[in-house]
Amino acid sequence: MIKINFFKDLKYLFKRFVLIANVLPTLFGFLLAWKYYEVSFTNYFPSFLLLIIGSGMLVAGALACNNWLEADVDKLMERTKNRPTVTGTMSLKTVLGIGLTLSISGQLILLFINFEVALYGWIGWFTYVVVYTIWTKRRVTWNTHIGSLSGAVTPLMGWAVIEPAFHVIPLSLFLIMFLWQMPHTYAIAIRKYDDYARAGLKMLPVVKGYQTTIRRTSIYIALLFFVPFMINHLSVMFYLLISILNLAWFIISLKGFQTKKMKSWADQLFISSLIYLMGVYTLYLIFV
């Protein structure tokens, strides 16, 4: 029973879906570079393993540090009631120790791959833990932009295992990830509006209202139309399919202006955001 409870605590501490959602784009960036440069997977397999382990530990460490920093507000929210910092099954000292140990270990493992991978990992960790969690989340509504920056560097980490990420393909993915996370996060903030309002966190729907959130959601999704055209050497089918995917998500965003059932619309926006991102990943893997 103790072991079961321990692993259950880790599941909530590391926010398992958030952990997976941050590691997968890293692996995707690697696979895309591997395909693009047509290098031997066998030669890069040790680095691939280090990438999985290092990025997983670094993200898990950042999430644990986030739990430690937000223990006071987590007690006020329904969505975070099962975190060990709220239930008391782990002390704050233990959570901090886990967070720092995993963060440092993950960073060192990424450094074994190369400096660029480790640099992107550090940027992601610092922006999420320090700039987002400590400096902005309780103060300003544009905290979402900082959190989005943290998640957007993940494809760059994967690509940089094979070649420097200052290349139009990984940079386009960086922009897609950055813009995508705003509507995705706004959808979560609307779905959990009462939690954020009770905790006093400066999420856009809580501070500026639904109409402002819908407008900004539509703007960010509209901007996504232009990003794939940064890459000018792919087939017409790629641009057609990704534009159709973008248009479908944009239409869903516009529905927010016509509905009074905001949480129902936010559910649609959230689910469609996941479908959109998986569609983009698939199209990149097929055509790039």
Coordinates of N, CA and C in Angstrom, one line a residue, residues 46-259:
P46 N 22.6 6.3 -28.6 CA 23.0 6.7 -27.3 C 22.5 8.1 -26.9
S47 N 22.7 9.0 -27.8 CA 22.2 10.4 -27.6 C 20.7 10.5 -27.5
F48 N 20.0 9.6 -28.2 CA 18.6 9.6 -28.2 C 18.1 9.1 -26.8
L49 N 18.8 8.1 -26.2 CA 18.5 7.6 -24.9 C 18.7 8.7 -23.8
L50 N 19.9 9.4 -24.0 CA 20.2 10.5 -23.1 C 19.2 11.6 -23.1
L51 N 18.7 11.8 -24.4 CA 17.6 12.9 -24.6 C 16.4 12.5 -23.8
I52 N 15.9 11.3 -24.0 CA 14.7 10.8 -23.3 C 14.9 10.9 -21.8
I53 N 16.0 10.4 -21.3 CA 16.2 10.4 -19.8 C 16.4 11.8 -19.3
G54 N 17.3 12.6 -20.0 CA 17.6 13.9 -19.5 C 16.4 14.9 -19.5
S55 N 15.7 14.9 -20.7 CA 14.6 15.8 -20.8 C 13.4 15.4 -19.8
G56 N 13.3 14.1 -19.7 CA 12.2 13.6 -18.7 C 12.5 14.0 -17.3
M57 N 13.8 13.9 -16.9 CA 14.2 14.3 -15.5 C 14.1 15.8 -15.4
L58 N 14.5 16.5 -16.4 CA 14.5 18.0 -16.3 C 13.1 18.5 -16.1
V59 N 12.2 18.0 -17.0 CA 10.8 18.4 -16.9 C 10.1 18.0 -15.6
A60 N 10.4 16.8 -15.2 CA 9.8 16.3 -13.9 C 10.4 17.2 -12.7
G61 N 11.6 17.5 -12.8 CA 12.2 18.4 -11.8 C 11.5 19.8 -11.7
A62 N 11.3 20.3 -12.9 CA 10.7 21.6 -13.0 C 9.2 21.6 -12.5
L63 N 8.5 20.5 -12.8 CA 7.2 20.4 -12.3 C 7.1 20.2 -10.8
A64 N 8.1 19.5 -10.2 CA 8.2 19.3 -8.8 C 8.5 20.6 -8.1
C65 N 9.4 21.4 -8.7 CA 9.7 22.7 -8.1 C 8.5 23.6 -8.2
N66 N 7.7 23.5 -9.3 CA 6.5 24.3 -9.4 C 5.5 23.9 -8.3
N67 N 5.4 22.6 -8.0 CA 4.5 22.2 -6.9 C 5.0 22.8 -5.6
W68 N 6.3 22.8 -5.3 CA 6.8 23.3 -4.1 C 6.5 24.8 -4.0
L69 N 6.6 25.5 -5.1 CA 6.4 27.0 -5.1 C 4.9 27.4 -4.9
E70 N 4.1 26.5 -5.4 CA 2.6 26.8 -5.4 C 1.8 26.0 -4.4
A71 N 2.5 25.5 -3.4 CA 1.8 24.7 -2.4 C 0.7 25.5 -1.7
D72 N 0.8 26.8 -1.6 CA -0.2 27.6 -0.9 C -1.4 27.8 -1.7
V73 N -1.3 28.0 -3.0 CA -2.4 28.2 -3.9 C -3.1 26.9 -4.3
D74 N -2.2 25.8 -4.4 CA -2.8 24.5 -4.7 C -3.9 24.1 -3.8
K75 N -3.7 24.5 -2.5 CA -4.7 24.1 -1.5 C -6.1 24.8 -1.8
L76 N -6.1 25.8 -2.6 CA -7.4 26.5 -2.9 C -8.1 26.0 -4.1
M77 N -7.4 25.1 -4.9 CA -8.0 24.7 -6.2 C -8.4 23.2 -6.2
E78 N -9.5 23.0 -6.8 CA -10.0 21.6 -6.9 C -9.1 20.7 -7.8
R79 N -8.6 21.3 -8.8 CA -7.8 20.6 -9.8 C -6.4 20.1 -9.2
T80 N -6.0 20.7 -8.1 CA -4.7 20.4 -7.6 C -4.8 19.7 -6.2
K81 N -6.0 19.3 -5.8 CA -6.3 18.8 -4.4 C -5.5 17.5 -4.1
N82 N -5.1 16.8 -5.2 CA -4.5 15.5 -4.9 C -3.0 15.5 -4.9
R83 N -2.4 16.7 -5.1 CA -1.0 16.8 -5.1 C -0.4 16.6 -3.7
P84 N 0.7 15.9 -3.6 CA 1.2 15.5 -2.2 C 1.5 16.7 -1.3
T85 N 1.8 17.9 -2.0 CA 2.0 19.1 -1.2 C 0.7 19.6 -0.5
V86 N -0.4 19.2 -1.1 CA -1.7 19.5 -0.5 C -2.2 18.5 0.5
T87 N -2.1 17.2 0.1 CA -2.5 16.1 1.0 C -1.6 15.9 2.2
G88 N -0.4 16.4 2.1 CA 0.6 16.3 3.2 C 1.3 15.0 3.2
T89 N 1.2 14.2 2.2 CA 1.9 12.9 2.1 C 3.4 13.0 1.8
M90 N 3.8 14.2 1.3 CA 5.2 14.5 1.1 C 5.4 15.9 1.8
S91 N 6.5 16.0 2.4 CA 6.9 17.3 3.0 C 7.4 18.3 1.9
L92 N 7.2 19.5 2.2 CA 7.7 20.5 1.2 C 9.2 20.4 1.0
K93 N 10.0 20.0 2.1 CA 11.4 19.8 2.0 C 11.7 18.6 1.0
T94 N 10.9 17.6 1.1 CA 11.1 16.4 0.2 C 10.8 16.8 -1.2
V95 N 9.7 17.5 -1.4 CA 9.4 17.9 -2.8 C 10.4 18.8 -3.4
L96 N 10.9 19.7 -2.6 CA 12.0 20.6 -3.1 C 13.3 19.8 -3.5
G97 N 13.6 18.8 -2.6 CA 14.8 18.0 -2.8 C 14.6 17.2 -4.1
I98 N 13.4 16.6 -4.3 CA 13.2 15.8 -5.5 C 13.3 16.7 -6.8
G99 N 12.7 17.9 -6.7 CA 12.7 18.8 -7.8 C 14.1 19.3 -8.2
L100 N 14.9 19.7 -7.2 CA 16.3 20.1 -7.5 C 17.2 19.0 -8.0
T101 N 17.0 17.8 -7.4 CA 17.9 16.7 -7.7 C 17.6 16.3 -9.2
L102 N 16.3 16.2 -9.5 CA 15.9 15.8 -10.9 C 16.4 16.9 -11.9
S103 N 16.2 18.1 -11.5 CA 16.5 19.2 -12.4 C 18.0 19.3 -12.7
I104 N 18.8 19.2 -11.7 CA 20.3 19.2 -11.9 C 20.8 18.0 -12.6
S105 N 20.2 16.8 -12.3 CA 20.6 15.6 -12.9 C 20.2 15.6 -14.4
G106 N 19.0 16.0 -14.7 CA 18.6 16.1 -16.1 C 19.4 17.0 -16.9
Q107 N 19.7 18.2 -16.3 CA 20.6 19.2 -17.0 C 21.9 18.6 -17.3
L108 N 22.5 17.9 -16.4 CA 23.9 17.3 -16.6 C 23.8 16.3 -17.7
I109 N 22.8 15.5 -17.7 CA 22.6 14.4 -18.7 C 22.5 15.1 -20.1
L110 N 21.8 16.1 -20.2 CA 21.6 16.8 -21.5 C 23.0 17.4 -21.9
L111 N 23.7 17.8 -21.0 CA 25.1 18.4 -21.3 C 26.0 17.4 -21.9
F112 N 25.8 16.1 -21.6 CA 26.6 15.0 -22.1 C 26.3 14.9 -23.6
I113 N 25.1 15.3 -24.1 CA 24.8 15.3 -25.5 C 25.6 16.4 -26.2
N114 N 25.2 17.6 -25.9 CA 26.0 18.8 -26.4 C 25.5 20.0 -25.7
F115 N 26.2 21.1 -25.8 CA 25.9 22.3 -25.0 C 24.6 22.9 -25.5
E116 N 24.3 22.9 -26.8 CA 23.1 23.5 -27.3 C 21.9 22.9 -26.8
V117 N 21.8 21.5 -26.7 CA 20.7 20.8 -26.1 C 20.5 21.2 -24.7
A118 N 21.6 21.3 -23.9 CA 21.5 21.6 -22.5 C 21.1 23.1 -22.4
L119 N 21.5 24.0 -23.3 CA 21.1 25.4 -23.2 C 19.6 25.5 -23.4
Y120 N 19.0 24.8 -24.3 CA 17.6 24.9 -24.5 C 16.8 24.3 -23.3
G121 N 17.4 23.3 -22.8 CA 16.8 22.7 -21.6 C 16.8 23.6 -20.4
W122 N 17.9 24.3 -20.3 CA 18.0 25.3 -19.2 C 17.0 26.5 -19.4
I123 N 16.9 27.0 -20.6 CA 16.0 28.1 -20.9 C 14.6 27.6 -20.6
G124 N 14.2 26.4 -21.0 CA 12.9 25.9 -20.7 C 12.6 25.8 -19.2
W125 N 13.6 25.3 -18.4 CA 13.5 25.2 -17.0 C 13.4 26.5 -16.3
F126 N 14.3 27.4 -16.7 CA 14.4 28.7 -16.0 C 13.1 29.6 -16.2
T127 N 12.6 29.6 -17.5 CA 11.5 30.4 -17.8 C 10.2 29.8 -17.1
Y128 N 10.1 28.5 -17.0 CA 9.0 27.9 -16.3 C 9.0 28.1 -14.8
V129 N 10.1 27.7 -14.2 CA 10.2 27.7 -12.7 C 10.3 29.2 -12.2
V130 N 11.2 29.9 -12.8 CA 11.5 31.2 -12.2 C 10.7 32.3 -12.8
V131 N 10.7 32.5 -14.1 CA 10.0 33.7 -14.7 C 8.5 33.4 -14.7
Y132 N 8.1 32.2 -15.0 CA 6.6 32.0 -15.0 C 6.0 31.8 -13.6
T133 N 6.5 30.8 -12.9 CA 5.9 30.5 -11.6 C 6.2 31.5 -10.5
I134 N 7.4 32.0 -10.4 CA 7.8 32.9 -9.4 C 7.4 34.4 -9.7
W135 N 7.8 34.8 -10.9 CA 7.7 36.3 -11.2 C 6.4 36.7 -11.8
T136 N 5.7 35.9 -12.6 CA 4.6 36.4 -13.4 C 3.2 35.8 -13.1
K137 N 3.2 34.6 -12.7 CA 1.9 33.9 -12.7 C 0.9 34.5 -11.7
R138 N 1.4 35.1 -10.7 CA 0.6 35.8 -9.7 C 0.4 37.3 -9.9
R139 N 1.1 37.8 -10.9 CA 1.1 39.2 -11.1 C 0.5 39.8 -12.4
V140 N 0.7 39.1 -13.5 CA 0.3 39.6 -14.8 C -0.3 38.6 -15.7
T141 N -1.2 39.0 -16.5 CA -1.9 38.0 -17.4 C -1.0 37.5 -18.5
W142 N 0.0 38.2 -18.8 CA 0.9 37.6 -19.9 C 1.9 36.6 -19.4
N143 N 1.6 36.1 -18.2 CA 2.3 34.9 -17.7 C 2.2 33.7 -18.6
T144 N 1.1 33.6 -19.4 CA 0.9 32.6 -20.3 C 2.0 32.6 -21.4
H145 N 2.4 33.8 -21.8 CA 3.4 33.9 -22.9 C 4.7 33.3 -22.4
I146 N 5.0 33.5 -21.1 CA 6.3 33.0 -20.5 C 6.2 31.5 -20.5
G147 N 5.1 30.9 -20.0 CA 4.9 29.5 -20.0 C 5.0 28.9 -21.4
S148 N 4.5 29.6 -22.4 CA 4.5 29.1 -23.7 C 5.9 29.1 -24.3
L149 N 6.7 30.1 -23.9 CA 8.1 30.1 -24.3 C 8.9 28.9 -23.8
S150 N 8.6 28.5 -22.5 CA 9.2 27.4 -21.9 C 8.9 26.1 -22.7
G151 N 7.6 25.9 -23.1 CA 7.3 24.7 -23.8 C 7.7 24.7 -25.3
A152 N 7.9 25.9 -25.8 CA 8.2 26.0 -27.3 C 9.7 25.6 -27.6
V153 N 10.6 25.6 -26.6 CA 12.0 25.2 -26.9 C 12.1 23.7 -27.0
T154 N 11.1 22.9 -26.7 CA 11.3 21.5 -26.6 C 11.7 20.9 -28.0
P155 N 11.1 21.3 -29.1 CA 11.5 20.7 -30.4 C 12.9 21.1 -30.8
L156 N 13.4 22.3 -30.3 CA 14.7 22.7 -30.6 C 15.7 21.8 -29.9
M157 N 15.4 21.4 -28.7 CA 16.3 20.4 -28.0 C 16.5 19.2 -28.8
G158 N 15.4 18.6 -29.3 CA 15.5 17.3 -30.0 C 16.3 17.5 -31.3
W159 N 16.0 18.6 -32.0 CA 16.7 18.8 -33.3 C 18.2 19.0 -33.1
A160 N 18.6 19.7 -32.0 CA 20.0 20.1 -31.7 C 20.8 18.9 -31.4
V161 N 20.2 17.8 -31.1 CA 21.0 16.5 -30.9 C 21.8 16.2 -32.1
I162 N 21.2 16.5 -33.3 CA 21.8 16.1 -34.6 C 22.5 17.2 -35.3
E163 N 21.8 18.4 -35.3 CA 22.4 19.6 -36.0 C 21.9 20.8 -35.2
P164 N 22.6 21.9 -35.3 CA 22.2 23.2 -34.7 C 20.8 23.5 -35.1
A165 N 20.0 24.0 -34.1 CA 18.6 24.3 -34.3 C 18.3 25.6 -34.9
F166 N 19.3 26.4 -35.3 CA 19.1 27.6 -36.0 C 18.8 27.3 -37.5
H167 N 17.6 26.7 -37.7 CA 17.2 26.2 -39.1 C 15.7 26.5 -39.2
V168 N 15.3 26.8 -40.4 CA 13.9 27.2 -40.6 C 12.9 26.2 -40.1
I169 N 13.2 24.9 -40.2 CA 12.2 23.9 -39.8 C 12.0 23.9 -38.3
P170 N 13.0 23.7 -37.4 CA 12.8 23.7 -36.0 C 12.3 25.1 -35.5
L171 N 12.8 26.2 -36.1 CA 12.3 27.5 -35.7 C 10.8 27.7 -36.0
S172 N 10.3 27.1 -37.1 CA 8.9 27.2 -37.4 C 8.1 26.4 -36.4
L173 N 8.7 25.2 -35.9 CA 8.1 24.5 -34.9 C 8.1 25.2 -33.5
F174 N 9.1 25.9 -33.3 CA 9.2 26.8 -32.1 C 8.0 27.8 -32.1
L175 N 7.8 28.4 -33.2 CA 6.7 29.4 -33.3 C 5.4 28.8 -33.2
I176 N 5.2 27.6 -33.8 CA 3.9 26.9 -33.7 C 3.6 26.5 -32.3
M177 N 4.6 26.0 -31.6 CA 4.4 25.6 -30.2 C 4.1 26.8 -29.3
F178 N 4.8 27.9 -29.6 CA 4.6 29.1 -28.8 C 3.2 29.7 -29.0
L179 N 2.7 29.8 -30.2 CA 1.4 30.4 -30.5 C 0.3 29.4 -30.1
W180 N 0.5 28.1 -30.3 CA -0.5 27.1 -30.0 C -0.8 27.0 -28.5
Q181 N 0.2 27.3 -27.7 CA 0.0 27.1 -26.2 C -0.9 28.2 -25.6
M182 N -1.0 29.3 -26.3 CA -1.8 30.4 -25.7 C -3.3 29.9 -25.8
P183 N -3.9 29.6 -26.9 CA -5.3 29.1 -26.9 C -5.5 27.9 -26.1
H184 N -4.5 27.0 -26.1 CA -4.6 25.8 -25.3 C -4.7 26.1 -23.8
T185 N -3.9 27.0 -23.4 CA -3.8 27.4 -22.0 C -5.1 28.2 -21.6
Y186 N -5.5 29.1 -22.5 CA -6.7 29.8 -22.2 C -7.9 28.9 -22.1
A187 N -8.0 27.8 -22.9 CA -9.1 26.9 -22.8 C -9.1 26.2 -21.4
I188 N -7.9 25.9 -20.9 CA -7.8 25.3 -19.6 C -8.2 26.3 -18.5
A189 N -7.8 27.6 -18.7 CA -8.1 28.6 -17.7 C -9.6 28.9 -17.6
I190 N -10.3 28.7 -18.8 CA -11.8 28.9 -18.8 C -12.4 27.7 -18.1
R191 N -11.9 26.5 -18.4 CA -12.5 25.3 -17.8 C -12.3 25.3 -16.3
K192 N -11.2 25.8 -15.9 CA -10.9 25.9 -14.4 C -11.0 27.3 -13.9
Y193 N -11.9 28.1 -14.4 CA -12.1 29.5 -14.1 C -12.2 29.7 -12.6
D194 N -13.1 28.9 -11.9 CA -13.4 29.1 -10.5 C -12.1 28.8 -9.7
D195 N -11.4 27.8 -10.0 CA -10.1 27.5 -9.3 C -9.2 28.6 -9.4
Y196 N -8.9 29.2 -10.6 CA -7.9 30.2 -10.7 C -8.4 31.5 -10.0
A197 N -9.7 31.8 -10.1 CA -10.3 33.0 -9.4 C -10.1 32.9 -7.9
R198 N -10.4 31.7 -7.4 CA -10.3 31.5 -5.9 C -8.8 31.6 -5.5
A199 N -7.9 31.1 -6.3 CA -6.5 31.1 -5.9 C -5.8 32.5 -6.2
G200 N -6.5 33.4 -6.9 CA -5.9 34.7 -7.2 C -4.9 34.7 -8.2
L201 N -4.8 33.7 -9.1 CA -3.8 33.7 -10.2 C -4.2 34.5 -11.3
K202 N -3.3 35.2 -12.0 CA -3.7 36.2 -13.0 C -3.8 35.6 -14.4
M203 N -4.8 34.7 -14.5 CA -5.1 34.1 -15.8 C -6.0 35.0 -16.6
L204 N -5.8 35.1 -17.9 CA -6.5 36.1 -18.7 C -8.0 36.1 -18.6
P205 N -8.7 34.9 -18.6 CA -10.2 34.9 -18.5 C -10.6 35.5 -17.2
V206 N -9.9 35.3 -16.1 CA -10.2 35.7 -14.8 C -10.1 37.3 -14.7
V207 N -9.0 37.8 -15.2 CA -8.7 39.2 -15.1 C -9.4 40.1 -16.2
K208 N -9.3 39.6 -17.4 CA -9.8 40.4 -18.5 C -11.2 40.0 -19.0
G209 N -11.7 38.8 -18.6 CA -13.0 38.4 -19.1 C -12.9 37.5 -20.3
Y210 N -14.1 36.9 -20.6 CA -14.2 35.9 -21.7 C -14.0 36.6 -23.1
Q211 N -14.6 37.7 -23.3 CA -14.5 38.3 -24.7 C -13.1 38.6 -25.1
T212 N -12.3 39.2 -24.2 CA -10.9 39.4 -24.5 C -10.2 38.1 -24.7
T213 N -10.5 37.1 -24.0 CA -9.8 35.8 -24.1 C -10.1 35.2 -25.5
I214 N -11.4 35.3 -25.9 CA -11.8 34.8 -27.2 C -11.1 35.5 -28.3
R215 N -11.0 36.9 -28.2 CA -10.4 37.7 -29.3 C -8.9 37.3 -29.4
R216 N -8.2 37.1 -28.3 CA -6.8 36.8 -28.3 C -6.6 35.4 -28.8
T217 N -7.5 34.5 -28.4 CA -7.4 33.1 -28.9 C -7.5 33.1 -30.4
S218 N -8.4 33.8 -31.0 CA -8.6 33.9 -32.5 C -7.4 34.5 -33.1
I219 N -6.8 35.5 -32.5 CA -5.6 36.2 -33.1 C -4.5 35.2 -33.2
Y220 N -4.2 34.5 -32.1 CA -3.1 33.5 -32.1 C -3.3 32.4 -33.1
I221 N -4.5 31.9 -33.2 CA -4.7 30.8 -34.1 C -4.6 31.3 -35.6
A222 N -5.0 32.6 -35.8 CA -4.9 33.2 -37.1 C -3.4 33.3 -37.5
L223 N -2.6 33.7 -36.5 CA -1.1 33.9 -36.8 C -0.5 32.5 -37.2
L224 N -1.1 31.4 -36.7 CA -0.5 30.1 -37.0 C -0.7 29.8 -38.5
F225 N -1.6 30.4 -39.2 CA -1.7 30.2 -40.6 C -0.4 30.5 -41.4
F226 N 0.3 31.5 -40.9 CA 1.5 32.0 -41.7 C 2.8 31.2 -41.4
V227 N 2.9 30.6 -40.2 CA 4.1 30.0 -39.8 C 4.6 28.9 -40.8
P228 N 3.8 28.0 -41.2 CA 4.3 26.9 -42.1 C 5.0 27.4 -43.4
F229 N 4.5 28.6 -43.8 CA 5.1 29.2 -45.1 C 6.5 29.7 -44.9
M230 N 7.0 29.7 -43.7 CA 8.4 30.0 -43.5 C 9.3 29.0 -44.3
I231 N 8.7 27.7 -44.4 CA 9.4 26.7 -45.1 C 9.0 26.7 -46.5
N232 N 9.9 27.0 -47.5 CA 9.4 27.3 -48.8 C 9.8 26.2 -49.8
H233 N 10.1 25.0 -49.3 CA 10.5 24.0 -50.3 C 9.7 22.7 -50.2
L234 N 8.5 22.8 -49.5 CA 7.7 21.6 -49.3 C 6.6 21.5 -50.4
S235 N 5.9 20.4 -50.5 CA 4.9 20.2 -51.5 C 3.7 21.0 -51.2
V236 N 2.9 21.3 -52.3 CA 1.7 22.0 -52.1 C 0.7 21.3 -51.2
M237 N 0.7 20.0 -51.2 CA -0.2 19.2 -50.4 C 0.0 19.5 -48.9
F238 N 1.3 19.7 -48.5 CA 1.6 20.1 -47.1 C 0.9 21.4 -46.7
Y239 N 1.1 22.4 -47.5 CA 0.5 23.7 -47.2 C -1.0 23.7 -47.2
L240 N -1.6 22.9 -48.1 CA -3.0 22.8 -48.2 C -3.6 22.1 -47.0
L241 N -3.0 21.0 -46.6 CA -3.5 20.2 -45.5 C -3.4 20.9 -44.1
I242 N -2.2 21.6 -44.0 CA -2.0 22.3 -42.7 C -2.8 23.5 -42.6
S243 N -3.1 24.1 -43.7 CA -4.0 25.3 -43.7 C -5.5 24.9 -43.4
I244 N -5.9 23.7 -43.9 CA -7.2 23.2 -43.6 C -7.3 22.9 -42.1
L245 N -6.3 22.3 -41.6 CA -6.3 22.0 -40.2 C -6.3 23.3 -39.3
N246 N -5.6 24.3 -39.8 CA -5.6 25.6 -39.1 C -7.0 26.2 -39.2
L247 N -7.6 26.2 -40.4 CA -8.9 26.8 -40.6 C -10.0 26.2 -39.7
A248 N -9.9 24.8 -39.6 CA -10.9 24.2 -38.7 C -10.8 24.6 -37.3
W249 N -9.5 24.8 -36.8 CA -9.4 25.2 -35.4 C -9.8 26.7 -35.3
F250 N -9.5 27.5 -36.3 CA -9.9 28.9 -36.3 C -11.4 29.1 -36.2
I251 N -12.1 28.2 -36.9 CA -13.6 28.3 -36.9 C -14.1 28.0 -35.5
I252 N -13.5 27.0 -34.9 CA -13.9 26.6 -33.5 C -13.7 27.8 -32.6
S253 N -12.6 28.5 -32.8 CA -12.3 29.7 -31.9 C -13.3 30.8 -32.1
L254 N -13.8 31.0 -33.3 CA -14.8 32.0 -33.6 C -16.1 31.7 -33.0
K255 N -16.4 30.4 -32.7 CA -17.7 30.0 -32.1 C -17.8 30.6 -30.7
G256 N -16.7 30.9 -30.1 CA -16.7 31.5 -28.8 C -17.5 32.8 -28.7
F257 N -17.5 33.5 -29.8 CA -18.2 34.8 -29.8 C -19.7 34.7 -29.8
Q258 N -20.2 33.5 -30.2 CA -21.6 33.2 -30.4 C -22.3 32.4 -29.3
T259 N -21.5 31.9 -28.4 CA -22.0 31.0 -27.4 C -22.1 31.6 -26.0

